[in-house]
Short mmCIF file of C-alpha atoms in Angstrom, two decimals:
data_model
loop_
_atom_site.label_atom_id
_atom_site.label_comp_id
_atom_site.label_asym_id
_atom_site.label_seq_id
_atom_site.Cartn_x
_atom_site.Cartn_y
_atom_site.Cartn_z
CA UNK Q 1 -135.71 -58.02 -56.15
CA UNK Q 2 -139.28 -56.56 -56.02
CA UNK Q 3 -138.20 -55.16 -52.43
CA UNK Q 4 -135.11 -53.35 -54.15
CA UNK Q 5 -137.48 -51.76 -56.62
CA UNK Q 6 -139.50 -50.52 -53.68
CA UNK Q 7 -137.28 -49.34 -51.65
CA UNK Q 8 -135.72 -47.49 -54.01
CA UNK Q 9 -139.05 -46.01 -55.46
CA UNK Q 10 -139.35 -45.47 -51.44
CA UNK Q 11 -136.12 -43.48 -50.88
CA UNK Q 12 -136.75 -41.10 -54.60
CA UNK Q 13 -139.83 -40.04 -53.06
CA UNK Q 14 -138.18 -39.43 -50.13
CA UNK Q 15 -135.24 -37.27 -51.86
CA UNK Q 16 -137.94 -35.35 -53.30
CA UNK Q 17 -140.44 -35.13 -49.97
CA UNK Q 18 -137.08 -33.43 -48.18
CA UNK Q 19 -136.05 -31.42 -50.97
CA UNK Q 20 -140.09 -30.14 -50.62
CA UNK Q 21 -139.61 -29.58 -47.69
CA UNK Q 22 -136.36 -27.38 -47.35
CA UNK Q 23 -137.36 -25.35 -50.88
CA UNK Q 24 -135.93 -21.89 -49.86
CA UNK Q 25 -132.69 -23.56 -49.99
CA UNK Q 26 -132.90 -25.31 -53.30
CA UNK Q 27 -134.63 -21.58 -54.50
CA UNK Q 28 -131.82 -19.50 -52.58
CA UNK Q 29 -128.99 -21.51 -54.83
CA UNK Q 30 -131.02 -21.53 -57.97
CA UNK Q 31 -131.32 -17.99 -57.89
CA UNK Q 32 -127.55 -17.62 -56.60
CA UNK Q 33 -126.34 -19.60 -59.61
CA UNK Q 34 -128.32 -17.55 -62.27
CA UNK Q 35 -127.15 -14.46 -60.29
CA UNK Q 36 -123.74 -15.83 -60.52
CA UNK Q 37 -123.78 -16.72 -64.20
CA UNK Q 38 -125.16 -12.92 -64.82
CA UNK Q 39 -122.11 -11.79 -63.07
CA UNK Q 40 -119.49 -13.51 -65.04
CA UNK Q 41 -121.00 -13.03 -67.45
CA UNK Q 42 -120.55 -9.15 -67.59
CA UNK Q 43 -117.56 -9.34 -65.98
CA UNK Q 44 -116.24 -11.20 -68.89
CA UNK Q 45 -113.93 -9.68 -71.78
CA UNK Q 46 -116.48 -9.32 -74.67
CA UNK Q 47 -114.64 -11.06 -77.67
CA UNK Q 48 -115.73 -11.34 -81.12
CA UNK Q 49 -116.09 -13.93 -83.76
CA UNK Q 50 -114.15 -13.54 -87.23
CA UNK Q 51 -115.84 -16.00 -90.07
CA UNK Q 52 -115.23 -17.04 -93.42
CA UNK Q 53 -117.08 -19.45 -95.28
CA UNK Q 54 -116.31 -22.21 -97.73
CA UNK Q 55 -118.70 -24.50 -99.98
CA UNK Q 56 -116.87 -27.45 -101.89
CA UNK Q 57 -119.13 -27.49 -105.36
CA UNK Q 58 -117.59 -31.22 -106.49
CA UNK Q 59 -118.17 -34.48 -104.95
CA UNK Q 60 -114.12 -35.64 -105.35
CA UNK Q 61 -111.47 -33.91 -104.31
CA UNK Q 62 -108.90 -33.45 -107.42
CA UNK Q 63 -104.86 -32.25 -108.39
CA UNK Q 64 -103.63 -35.26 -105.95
CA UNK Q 65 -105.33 -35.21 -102.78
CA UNK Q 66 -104.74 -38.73 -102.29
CA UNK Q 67 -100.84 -38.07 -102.18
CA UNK Q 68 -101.40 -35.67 -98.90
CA UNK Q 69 -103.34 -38.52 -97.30
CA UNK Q 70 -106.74 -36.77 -97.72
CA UNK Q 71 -108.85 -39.67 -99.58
CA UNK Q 72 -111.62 -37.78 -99.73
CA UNK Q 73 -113.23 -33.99 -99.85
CA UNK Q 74 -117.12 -35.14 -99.46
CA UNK Q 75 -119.56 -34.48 -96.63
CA UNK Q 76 -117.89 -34.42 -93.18
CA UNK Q 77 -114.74 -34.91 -94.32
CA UNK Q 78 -114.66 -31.44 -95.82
CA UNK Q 79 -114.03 -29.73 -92.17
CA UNK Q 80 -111.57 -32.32 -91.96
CA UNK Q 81 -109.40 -31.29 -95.34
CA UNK Q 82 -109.52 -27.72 -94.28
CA UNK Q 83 -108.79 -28.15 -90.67
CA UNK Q 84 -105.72 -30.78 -92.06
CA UNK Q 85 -104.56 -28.54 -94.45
CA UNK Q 86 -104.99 -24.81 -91.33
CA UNK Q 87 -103.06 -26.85 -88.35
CA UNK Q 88 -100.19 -28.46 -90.70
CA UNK Q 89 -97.06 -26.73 -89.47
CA UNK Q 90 -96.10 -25.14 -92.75
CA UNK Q 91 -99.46 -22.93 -92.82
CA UNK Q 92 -99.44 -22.79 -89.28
CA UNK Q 93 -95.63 -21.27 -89.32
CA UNK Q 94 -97.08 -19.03 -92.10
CA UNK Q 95 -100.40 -17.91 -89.71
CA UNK Q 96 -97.75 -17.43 -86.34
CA UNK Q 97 -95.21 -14.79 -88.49
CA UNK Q 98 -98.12 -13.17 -90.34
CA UNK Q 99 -100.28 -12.62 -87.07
CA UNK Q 100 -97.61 -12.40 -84.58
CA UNK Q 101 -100.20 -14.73 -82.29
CA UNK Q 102 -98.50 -17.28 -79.72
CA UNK Q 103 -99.08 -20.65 -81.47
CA UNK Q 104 -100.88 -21.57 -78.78
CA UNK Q 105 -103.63 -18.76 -78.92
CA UNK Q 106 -103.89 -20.28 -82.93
CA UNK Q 107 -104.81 -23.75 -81.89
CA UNK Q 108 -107.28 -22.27 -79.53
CA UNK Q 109 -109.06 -20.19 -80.52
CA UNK Q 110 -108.92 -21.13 -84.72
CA UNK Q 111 -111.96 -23.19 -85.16
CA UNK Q 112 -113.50 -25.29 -88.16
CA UNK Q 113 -116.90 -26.50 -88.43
CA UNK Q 114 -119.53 -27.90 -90.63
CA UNK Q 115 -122.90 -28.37 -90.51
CA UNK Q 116 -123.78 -32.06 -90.97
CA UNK Q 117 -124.87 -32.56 -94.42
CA UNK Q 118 -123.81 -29.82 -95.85
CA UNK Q 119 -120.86 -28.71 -97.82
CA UNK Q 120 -120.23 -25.58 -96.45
CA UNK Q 121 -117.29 -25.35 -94.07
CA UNK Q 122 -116.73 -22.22 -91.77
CA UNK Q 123 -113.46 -21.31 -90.43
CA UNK Q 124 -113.84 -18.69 -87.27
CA UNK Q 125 -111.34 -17.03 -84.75
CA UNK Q 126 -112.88 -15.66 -81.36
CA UNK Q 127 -111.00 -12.71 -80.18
CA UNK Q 128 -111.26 -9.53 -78.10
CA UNK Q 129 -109.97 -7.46 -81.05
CA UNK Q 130 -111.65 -7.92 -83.78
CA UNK Q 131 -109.00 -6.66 -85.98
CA UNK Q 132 -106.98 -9.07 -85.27
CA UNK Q 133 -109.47 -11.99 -85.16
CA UNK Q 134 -110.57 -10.55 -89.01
CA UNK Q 135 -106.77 -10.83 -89.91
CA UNK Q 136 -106.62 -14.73 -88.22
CA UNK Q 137 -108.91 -15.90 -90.69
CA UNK Q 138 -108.26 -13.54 -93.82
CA UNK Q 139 -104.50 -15.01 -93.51
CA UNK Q 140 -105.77 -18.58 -93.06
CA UNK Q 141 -108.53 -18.43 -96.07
CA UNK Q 142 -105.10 -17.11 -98.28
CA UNK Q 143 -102.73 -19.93 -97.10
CA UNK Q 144 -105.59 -22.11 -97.85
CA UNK Q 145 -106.14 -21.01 -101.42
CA UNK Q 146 -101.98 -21.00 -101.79
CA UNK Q 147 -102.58 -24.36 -101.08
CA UNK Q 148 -104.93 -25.34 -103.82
CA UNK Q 149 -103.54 -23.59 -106.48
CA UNK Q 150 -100.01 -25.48 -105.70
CA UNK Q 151 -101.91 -28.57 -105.79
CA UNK Q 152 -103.99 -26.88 -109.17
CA UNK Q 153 -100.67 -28.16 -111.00
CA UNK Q 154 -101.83 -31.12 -112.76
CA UNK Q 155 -102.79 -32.86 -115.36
CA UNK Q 156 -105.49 -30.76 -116.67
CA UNK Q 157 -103.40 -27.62 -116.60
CA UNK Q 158 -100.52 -29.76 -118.05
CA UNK Q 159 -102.42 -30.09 -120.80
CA UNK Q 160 -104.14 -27.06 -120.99
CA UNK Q 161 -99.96 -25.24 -121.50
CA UNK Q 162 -99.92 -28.21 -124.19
CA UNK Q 163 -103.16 -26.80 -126.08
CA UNK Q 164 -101.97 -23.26 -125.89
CA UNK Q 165 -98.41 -23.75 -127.53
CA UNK Q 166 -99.66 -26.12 -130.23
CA UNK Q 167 -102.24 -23.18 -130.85
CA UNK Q 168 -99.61 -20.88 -130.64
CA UNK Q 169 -97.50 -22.91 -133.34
CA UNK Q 170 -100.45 -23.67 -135.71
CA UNK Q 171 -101.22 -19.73 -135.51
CA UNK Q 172 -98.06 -19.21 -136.52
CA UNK Q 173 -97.94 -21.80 -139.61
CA UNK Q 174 -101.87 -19.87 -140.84
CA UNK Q 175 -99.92 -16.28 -140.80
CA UNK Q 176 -97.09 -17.60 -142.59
CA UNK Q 177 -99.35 -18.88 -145.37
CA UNK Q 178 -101.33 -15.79 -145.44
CA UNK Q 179 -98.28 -13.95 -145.63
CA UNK Q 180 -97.47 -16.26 -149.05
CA UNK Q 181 -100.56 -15.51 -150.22
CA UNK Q 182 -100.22 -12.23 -150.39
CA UNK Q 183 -96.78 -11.77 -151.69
CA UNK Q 184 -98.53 -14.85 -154.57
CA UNK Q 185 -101.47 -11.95 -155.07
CA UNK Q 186 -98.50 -9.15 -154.94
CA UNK Q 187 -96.72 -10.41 -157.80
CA UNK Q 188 -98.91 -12.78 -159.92
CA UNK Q 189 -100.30 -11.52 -163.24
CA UNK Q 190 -103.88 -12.32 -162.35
CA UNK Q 191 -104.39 -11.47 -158.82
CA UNK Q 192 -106.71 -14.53 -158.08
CA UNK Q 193 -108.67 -13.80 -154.95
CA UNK Q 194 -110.37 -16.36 -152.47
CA UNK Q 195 -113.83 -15.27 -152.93
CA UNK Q 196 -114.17 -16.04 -156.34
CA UNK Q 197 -112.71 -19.84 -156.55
CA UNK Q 198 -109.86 -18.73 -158.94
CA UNK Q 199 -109.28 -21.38 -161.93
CA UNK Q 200 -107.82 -19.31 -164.08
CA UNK Q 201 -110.93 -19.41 -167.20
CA UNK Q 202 -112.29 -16.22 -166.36
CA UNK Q 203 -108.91 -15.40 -168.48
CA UNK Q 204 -109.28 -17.54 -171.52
CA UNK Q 205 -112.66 -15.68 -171.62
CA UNK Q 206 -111.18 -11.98 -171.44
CA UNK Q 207 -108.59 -13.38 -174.27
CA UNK Q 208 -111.50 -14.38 -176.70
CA UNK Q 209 -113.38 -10.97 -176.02
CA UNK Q 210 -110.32 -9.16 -176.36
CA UNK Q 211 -109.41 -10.99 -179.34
CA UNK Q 212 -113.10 -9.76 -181.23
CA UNK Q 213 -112.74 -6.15 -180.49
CA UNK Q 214 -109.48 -6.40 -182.08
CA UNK Q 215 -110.75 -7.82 -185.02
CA UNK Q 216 -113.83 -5.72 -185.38
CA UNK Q 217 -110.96 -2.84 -184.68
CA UNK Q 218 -108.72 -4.21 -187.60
CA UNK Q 219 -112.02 -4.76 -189.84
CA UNK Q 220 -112.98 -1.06 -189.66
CA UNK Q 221 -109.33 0.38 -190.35
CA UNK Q 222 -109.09 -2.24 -193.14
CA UNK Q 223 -112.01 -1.37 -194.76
CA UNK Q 224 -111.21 2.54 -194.68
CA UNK Q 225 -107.97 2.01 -196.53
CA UNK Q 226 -109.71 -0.27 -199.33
CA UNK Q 227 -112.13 2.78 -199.35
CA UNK Q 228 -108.79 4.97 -199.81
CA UNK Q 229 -107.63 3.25 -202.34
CA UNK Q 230 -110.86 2.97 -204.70
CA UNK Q 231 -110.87 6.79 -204.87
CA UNK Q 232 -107.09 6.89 -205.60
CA UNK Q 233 -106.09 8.22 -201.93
CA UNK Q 234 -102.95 7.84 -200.04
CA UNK Q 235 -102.75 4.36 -197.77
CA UNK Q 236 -102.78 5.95 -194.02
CA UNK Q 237 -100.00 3.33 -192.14
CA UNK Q 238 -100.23 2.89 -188.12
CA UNK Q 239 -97.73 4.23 -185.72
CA UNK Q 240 -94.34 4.16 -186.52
CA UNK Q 241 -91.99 1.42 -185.00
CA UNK Q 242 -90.45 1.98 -181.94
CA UNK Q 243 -91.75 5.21 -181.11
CA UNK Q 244 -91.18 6.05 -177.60
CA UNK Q 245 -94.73 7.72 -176.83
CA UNK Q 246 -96.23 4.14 -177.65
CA UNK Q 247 -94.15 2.58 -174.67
CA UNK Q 248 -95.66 5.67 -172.63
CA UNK Q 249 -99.32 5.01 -173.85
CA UNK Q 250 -98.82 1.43 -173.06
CA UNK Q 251 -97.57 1.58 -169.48
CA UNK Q 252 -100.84 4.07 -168.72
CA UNK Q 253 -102.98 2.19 -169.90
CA UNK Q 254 -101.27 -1.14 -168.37
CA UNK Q 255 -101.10 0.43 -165.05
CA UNK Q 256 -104.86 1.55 -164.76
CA UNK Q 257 -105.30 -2.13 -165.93
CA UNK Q 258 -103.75 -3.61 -163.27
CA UNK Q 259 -105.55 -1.66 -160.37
CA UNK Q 260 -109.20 -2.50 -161.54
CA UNK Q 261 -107.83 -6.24 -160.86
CA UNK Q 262 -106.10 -5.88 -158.15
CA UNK Q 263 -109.48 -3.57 -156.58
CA UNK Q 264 -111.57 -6.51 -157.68
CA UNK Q 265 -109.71 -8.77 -156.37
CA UNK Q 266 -110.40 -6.97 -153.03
CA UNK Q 267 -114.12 -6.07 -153.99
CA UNK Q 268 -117.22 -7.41 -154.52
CA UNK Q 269 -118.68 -6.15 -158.12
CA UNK Q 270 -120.40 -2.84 -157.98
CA UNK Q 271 -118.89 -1.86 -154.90
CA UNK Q 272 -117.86 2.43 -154.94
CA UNK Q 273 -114.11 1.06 -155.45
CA UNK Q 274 -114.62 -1.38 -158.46
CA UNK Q 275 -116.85 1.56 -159.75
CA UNK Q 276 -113.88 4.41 -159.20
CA UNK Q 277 -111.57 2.04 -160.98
CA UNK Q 278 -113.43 0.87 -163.94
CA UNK Q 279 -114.86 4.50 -165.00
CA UNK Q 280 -110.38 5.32 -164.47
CA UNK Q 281 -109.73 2.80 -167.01
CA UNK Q 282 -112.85 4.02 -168.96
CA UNK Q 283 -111.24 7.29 -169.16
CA UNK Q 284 -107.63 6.22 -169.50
CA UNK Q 285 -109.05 4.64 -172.56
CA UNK Q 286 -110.60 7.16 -174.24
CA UNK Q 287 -107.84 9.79 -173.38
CA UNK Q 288 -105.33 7.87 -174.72
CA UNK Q 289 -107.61 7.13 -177.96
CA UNK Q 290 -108.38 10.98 -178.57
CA UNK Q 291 -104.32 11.61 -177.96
CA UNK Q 292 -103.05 8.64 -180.26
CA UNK Q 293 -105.86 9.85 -183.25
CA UNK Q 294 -104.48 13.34 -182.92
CA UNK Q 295 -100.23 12.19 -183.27
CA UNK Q 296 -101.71 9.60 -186.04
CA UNK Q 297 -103.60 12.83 -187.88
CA UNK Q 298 -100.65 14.87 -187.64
CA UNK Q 299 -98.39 12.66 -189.14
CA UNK Q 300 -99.90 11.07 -191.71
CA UNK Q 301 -99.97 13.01 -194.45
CA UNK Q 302 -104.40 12.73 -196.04
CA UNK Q 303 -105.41 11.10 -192.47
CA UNK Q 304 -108.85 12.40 -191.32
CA UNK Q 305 -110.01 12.22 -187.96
CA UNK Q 306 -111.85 9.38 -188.44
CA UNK Q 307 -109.53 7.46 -189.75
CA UNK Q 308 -106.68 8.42 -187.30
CA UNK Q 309 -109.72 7.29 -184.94
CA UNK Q 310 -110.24 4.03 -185.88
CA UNK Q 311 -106.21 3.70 -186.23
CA UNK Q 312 -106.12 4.72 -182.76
CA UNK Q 313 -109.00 1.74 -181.38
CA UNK Q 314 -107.41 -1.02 -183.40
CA UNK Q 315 -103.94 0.17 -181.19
CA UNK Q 316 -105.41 0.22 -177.86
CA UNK Q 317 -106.98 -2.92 -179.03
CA UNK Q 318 -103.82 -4.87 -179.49
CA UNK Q 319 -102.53 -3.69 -176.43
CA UNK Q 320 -105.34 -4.81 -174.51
CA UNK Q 321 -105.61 -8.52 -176.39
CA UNK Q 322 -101.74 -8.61 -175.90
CA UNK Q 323 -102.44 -8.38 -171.72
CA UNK Q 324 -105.61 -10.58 -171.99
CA UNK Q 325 -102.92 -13.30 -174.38
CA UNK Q 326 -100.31 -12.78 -171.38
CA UNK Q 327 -102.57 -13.40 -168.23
CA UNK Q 328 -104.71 -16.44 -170.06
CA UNK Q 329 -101.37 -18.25 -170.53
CA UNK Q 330 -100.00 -17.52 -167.05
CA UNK Q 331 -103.44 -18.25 -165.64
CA UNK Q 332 -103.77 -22.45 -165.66
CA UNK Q 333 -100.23 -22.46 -163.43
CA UNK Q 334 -101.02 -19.50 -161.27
CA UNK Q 335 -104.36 -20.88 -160.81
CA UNK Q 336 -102.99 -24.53 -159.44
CA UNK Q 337 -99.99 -22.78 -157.46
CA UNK Q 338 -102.88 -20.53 -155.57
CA UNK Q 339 -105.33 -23.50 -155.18
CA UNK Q 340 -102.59 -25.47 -153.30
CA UNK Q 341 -102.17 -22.41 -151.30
CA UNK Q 342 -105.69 -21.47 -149.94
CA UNK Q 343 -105.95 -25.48 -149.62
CA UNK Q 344 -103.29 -25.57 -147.23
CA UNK Q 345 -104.77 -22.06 -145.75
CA UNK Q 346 -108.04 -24.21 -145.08
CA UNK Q 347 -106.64 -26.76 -143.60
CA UNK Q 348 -104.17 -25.30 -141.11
CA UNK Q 349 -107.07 -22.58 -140.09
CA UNK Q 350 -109.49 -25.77 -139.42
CA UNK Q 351 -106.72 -27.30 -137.20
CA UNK Q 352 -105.75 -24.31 -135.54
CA UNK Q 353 -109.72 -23.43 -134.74
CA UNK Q 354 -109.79 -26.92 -133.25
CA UNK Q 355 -107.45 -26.32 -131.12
CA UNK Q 356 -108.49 -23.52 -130.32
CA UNK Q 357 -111.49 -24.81 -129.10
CA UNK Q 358 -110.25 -27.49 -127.30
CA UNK Q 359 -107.81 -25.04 -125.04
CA UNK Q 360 -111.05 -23.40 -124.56
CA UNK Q 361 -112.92 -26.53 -123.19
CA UNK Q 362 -109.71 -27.37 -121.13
CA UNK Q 363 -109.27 -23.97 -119.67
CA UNK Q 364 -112.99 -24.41 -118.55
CA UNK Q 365 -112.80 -27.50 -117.11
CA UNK Q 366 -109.31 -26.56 -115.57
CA UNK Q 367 -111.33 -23.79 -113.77
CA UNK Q 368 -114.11 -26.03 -112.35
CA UNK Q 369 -111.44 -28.93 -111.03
CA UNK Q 370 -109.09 -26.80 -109.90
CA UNK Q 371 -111.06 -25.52 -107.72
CA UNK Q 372 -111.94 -28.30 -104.61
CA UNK Q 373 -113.63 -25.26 -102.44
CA UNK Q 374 -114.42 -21.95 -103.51
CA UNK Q 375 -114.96 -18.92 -100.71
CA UNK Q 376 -118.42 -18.49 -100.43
CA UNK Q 377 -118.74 -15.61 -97.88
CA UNK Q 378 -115.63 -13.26 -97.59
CA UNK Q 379 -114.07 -13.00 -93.86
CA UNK Q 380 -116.60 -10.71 -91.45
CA UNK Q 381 -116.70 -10.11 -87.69
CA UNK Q 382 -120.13 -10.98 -86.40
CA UNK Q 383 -121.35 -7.99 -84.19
CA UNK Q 384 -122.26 -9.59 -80.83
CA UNK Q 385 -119.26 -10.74 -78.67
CA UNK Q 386 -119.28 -14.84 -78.65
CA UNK Q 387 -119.18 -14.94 -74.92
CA UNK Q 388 -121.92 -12.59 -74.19
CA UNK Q 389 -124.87 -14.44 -73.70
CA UNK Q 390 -126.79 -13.72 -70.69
CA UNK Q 391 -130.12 -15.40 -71.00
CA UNK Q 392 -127.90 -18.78 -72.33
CA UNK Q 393 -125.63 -17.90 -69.28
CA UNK Q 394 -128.20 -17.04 -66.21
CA UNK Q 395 -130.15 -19.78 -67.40
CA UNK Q 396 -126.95 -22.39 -67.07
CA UNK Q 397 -126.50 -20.73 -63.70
CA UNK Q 398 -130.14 -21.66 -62.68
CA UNK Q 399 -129.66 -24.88 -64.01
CA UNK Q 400 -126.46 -25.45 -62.12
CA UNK Q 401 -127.74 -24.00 -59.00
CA UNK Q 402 -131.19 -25.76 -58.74
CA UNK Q 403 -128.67 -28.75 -58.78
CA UNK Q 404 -126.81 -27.86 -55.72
CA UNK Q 405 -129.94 -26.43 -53.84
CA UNK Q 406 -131.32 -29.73 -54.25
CA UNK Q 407 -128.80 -31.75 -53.15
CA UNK Q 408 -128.09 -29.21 -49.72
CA UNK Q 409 -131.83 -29.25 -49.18
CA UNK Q 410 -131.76 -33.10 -49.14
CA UNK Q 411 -128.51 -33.35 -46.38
CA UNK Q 412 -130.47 -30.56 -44.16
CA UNK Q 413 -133.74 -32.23 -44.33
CA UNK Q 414 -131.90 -35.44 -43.15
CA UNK Q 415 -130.10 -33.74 -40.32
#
């Protein structure tokens, strides 16, 4: 065996003593194979690459992978989903009508690679036209993405349509209530408002107020006809019964009534409206005071101004404690029918705002899952032709012919 060893040792020194010997050949077909490589090289068709990249942000694939056979979208499998999914016959069908390309020229020429380790995937198509190369890959990167969105049709966007129509309904339910609470504020005789957690006792304590400026009213008028009498002077009476102007001076006074609550019901206190409204009833007030004295004067026979005066406050005072006795006894049930309302207000809103912000959270995390690559850069041509290398290509050709030279060096040194 160690005579093997040194014969062969022998004859690789020979090989090499010969090929010494007989250089100019070995040169001669070095340089003919990196001239030769130059040649084709120019010779050659110049074509051009068409890219588009992909990156696959999660570490599962999702939306039922596993029922296409791909178990897995992670590492190199990822060139393997996307080159699955390009050369199935349905997308491939799709890429052959859309292109017009020979199927052949597709399965050539329509690459996928990945860089090992990395998540990126790039799909390229080398072509003399780069038009046509772009238009390779833009139509595979949109059958790919047809592709995930018909497998996007899960669970997650099952229940995201769930969130959004029980959303839908519970939005629905809140206007309807708000639409009872305002016709309850239209028509009720206290217009309660939300703001000020309506129970109703802010009219029991209008009633007693209304009550003592009535009696302080009837006091005064009282103690001007005891006065009348004393001296011998004629009784003055009130207004007559059932006089029409009285229903007239009522309903004014009524009506500028009801819009200071139904403007502080709106309102905060001291805001420009509440203001407007309460100097309107101010007014109302003492116009109707100054117009009542003057009918009272005129005919009552020995009425002074004053008197008709004071006849006039102690009527405007009646009216007013007859409003305040109406609303403080209409109050307690108003007050419990409104509560129940705004209650149920509350708690429909708080439901619907929940699910609210759960079809928010879905819709988010529909986005992410949904999506087991995302395009990362946009289909391009690069601008050198693929096949165009001439240092990678003369080189190769020196390679190739040193090779050769070699080995016709060798047989001539041995003839």
């Amino acid at each position: 065996m160690g005579e093997d060893a040194q014969r062969g040792e022998l004859d690789l020194a020979a090989v090499f003593g010969r090929v010494a010997r007989r250089w100019p050949i070995a040169l001669g077909m070095a340089l003919g194979g990196g001239v030769l490589g130059l040649g084709i090289t120019a010779a050659l068709t110049p074509e051009y690459e068409a890219k588009a990249t992909l990156i696959f942000p999660n570490a599962t694939p999702s939306f039922g992978l596993q029922s296409l056979g791909l178990q897995n979208a992670v590492g190199s499998e990822n060139m393997e989903l996307v080159e699955g999914i390009i050369t199935s016959r349905e997308v491939e069908d799709g890429l052959v009508q859309a292109t017009g390309l020979k199927r052949r020229d597709l399965r050539e020429n329509l690459r996928v690679s990945q860089i090992p380790g990395r998540r990126l995937v790039t799909i390229s198509y080398a072509s003399p036209d780069k038009s046509q190369g772009l238009k390779v890959v833009t139509e595979s990167l949109s059958r790919l993405n047809q592709v995930q969105e018909s497998i996007g049709v899960n669970t997650s966007k099952k229940r995201l349509t769930g969130y959004r129509e029980a959303y839908d309904e519970k939005a629905q339910t809140v206007r309807e209530i708000e639409q009872q609470i305002e016709n309850f504020q239209r028509r009720s005789a206290t217009v309660p408002t939300a703001e000020d957690g309506f129970t109703g006792s802010d009219y029991l304590k209008n009633q007693q107020e209304a009550l003592l400026k009535l009696q302080v009213a009837t006091r005064k008028v009282e103690a001007k006809r005891a006065a009348a009498q004393r001296v011998g002077s004629a009784a003055v009476g009130g207004l007559p019964t059932g006089l029409e102007r009285e229903t007239k001076w009522r309903d004014e006074l009524l009506k500028a009534s009801i819009e200071l609550d139904q403007l502080r019901a709106k309102y905060q206190p001291g805001t420009a409206q509440v203001k407007e409204a309460e100097e309107k009833l101010a007014t109302t007030k003492s116009n109707l005071t100054k117009e009542i004295a003057q009918y009272v004067k005129s005919v009552q026979s020995g009425a002074d101004l004053e008197t008709a005066e004071l006849i006039a406050d102690q009527v405007v005072a009646k009216w007013e404690y007859a409003r305040a006795q109406e609303l403080a006894r209409v109050a307690p049930q108003e007050a419990a029918e409104y509560r129940g309302l705004i209650g149920r207000l509350q708690q429909e809103s708080k439901a619907r705002d929940e699910l609210k912000t759960e079809a928010d959270a879905e819709a988010v995390r529909n986005k992410v899952e949904a999506k087991i690559w995302q395009v990362l850069d946009e289909p391009y041509v690069e601008e050198e032709a693929v096949n165009k290398k001439f240092g990678m290509n003369t080189g190769l050709g020196l390679v190739l012919g040193g090779l050769l030279g070699a080995l016709a060096a060798n047989r001539a040194a041995k003839k």
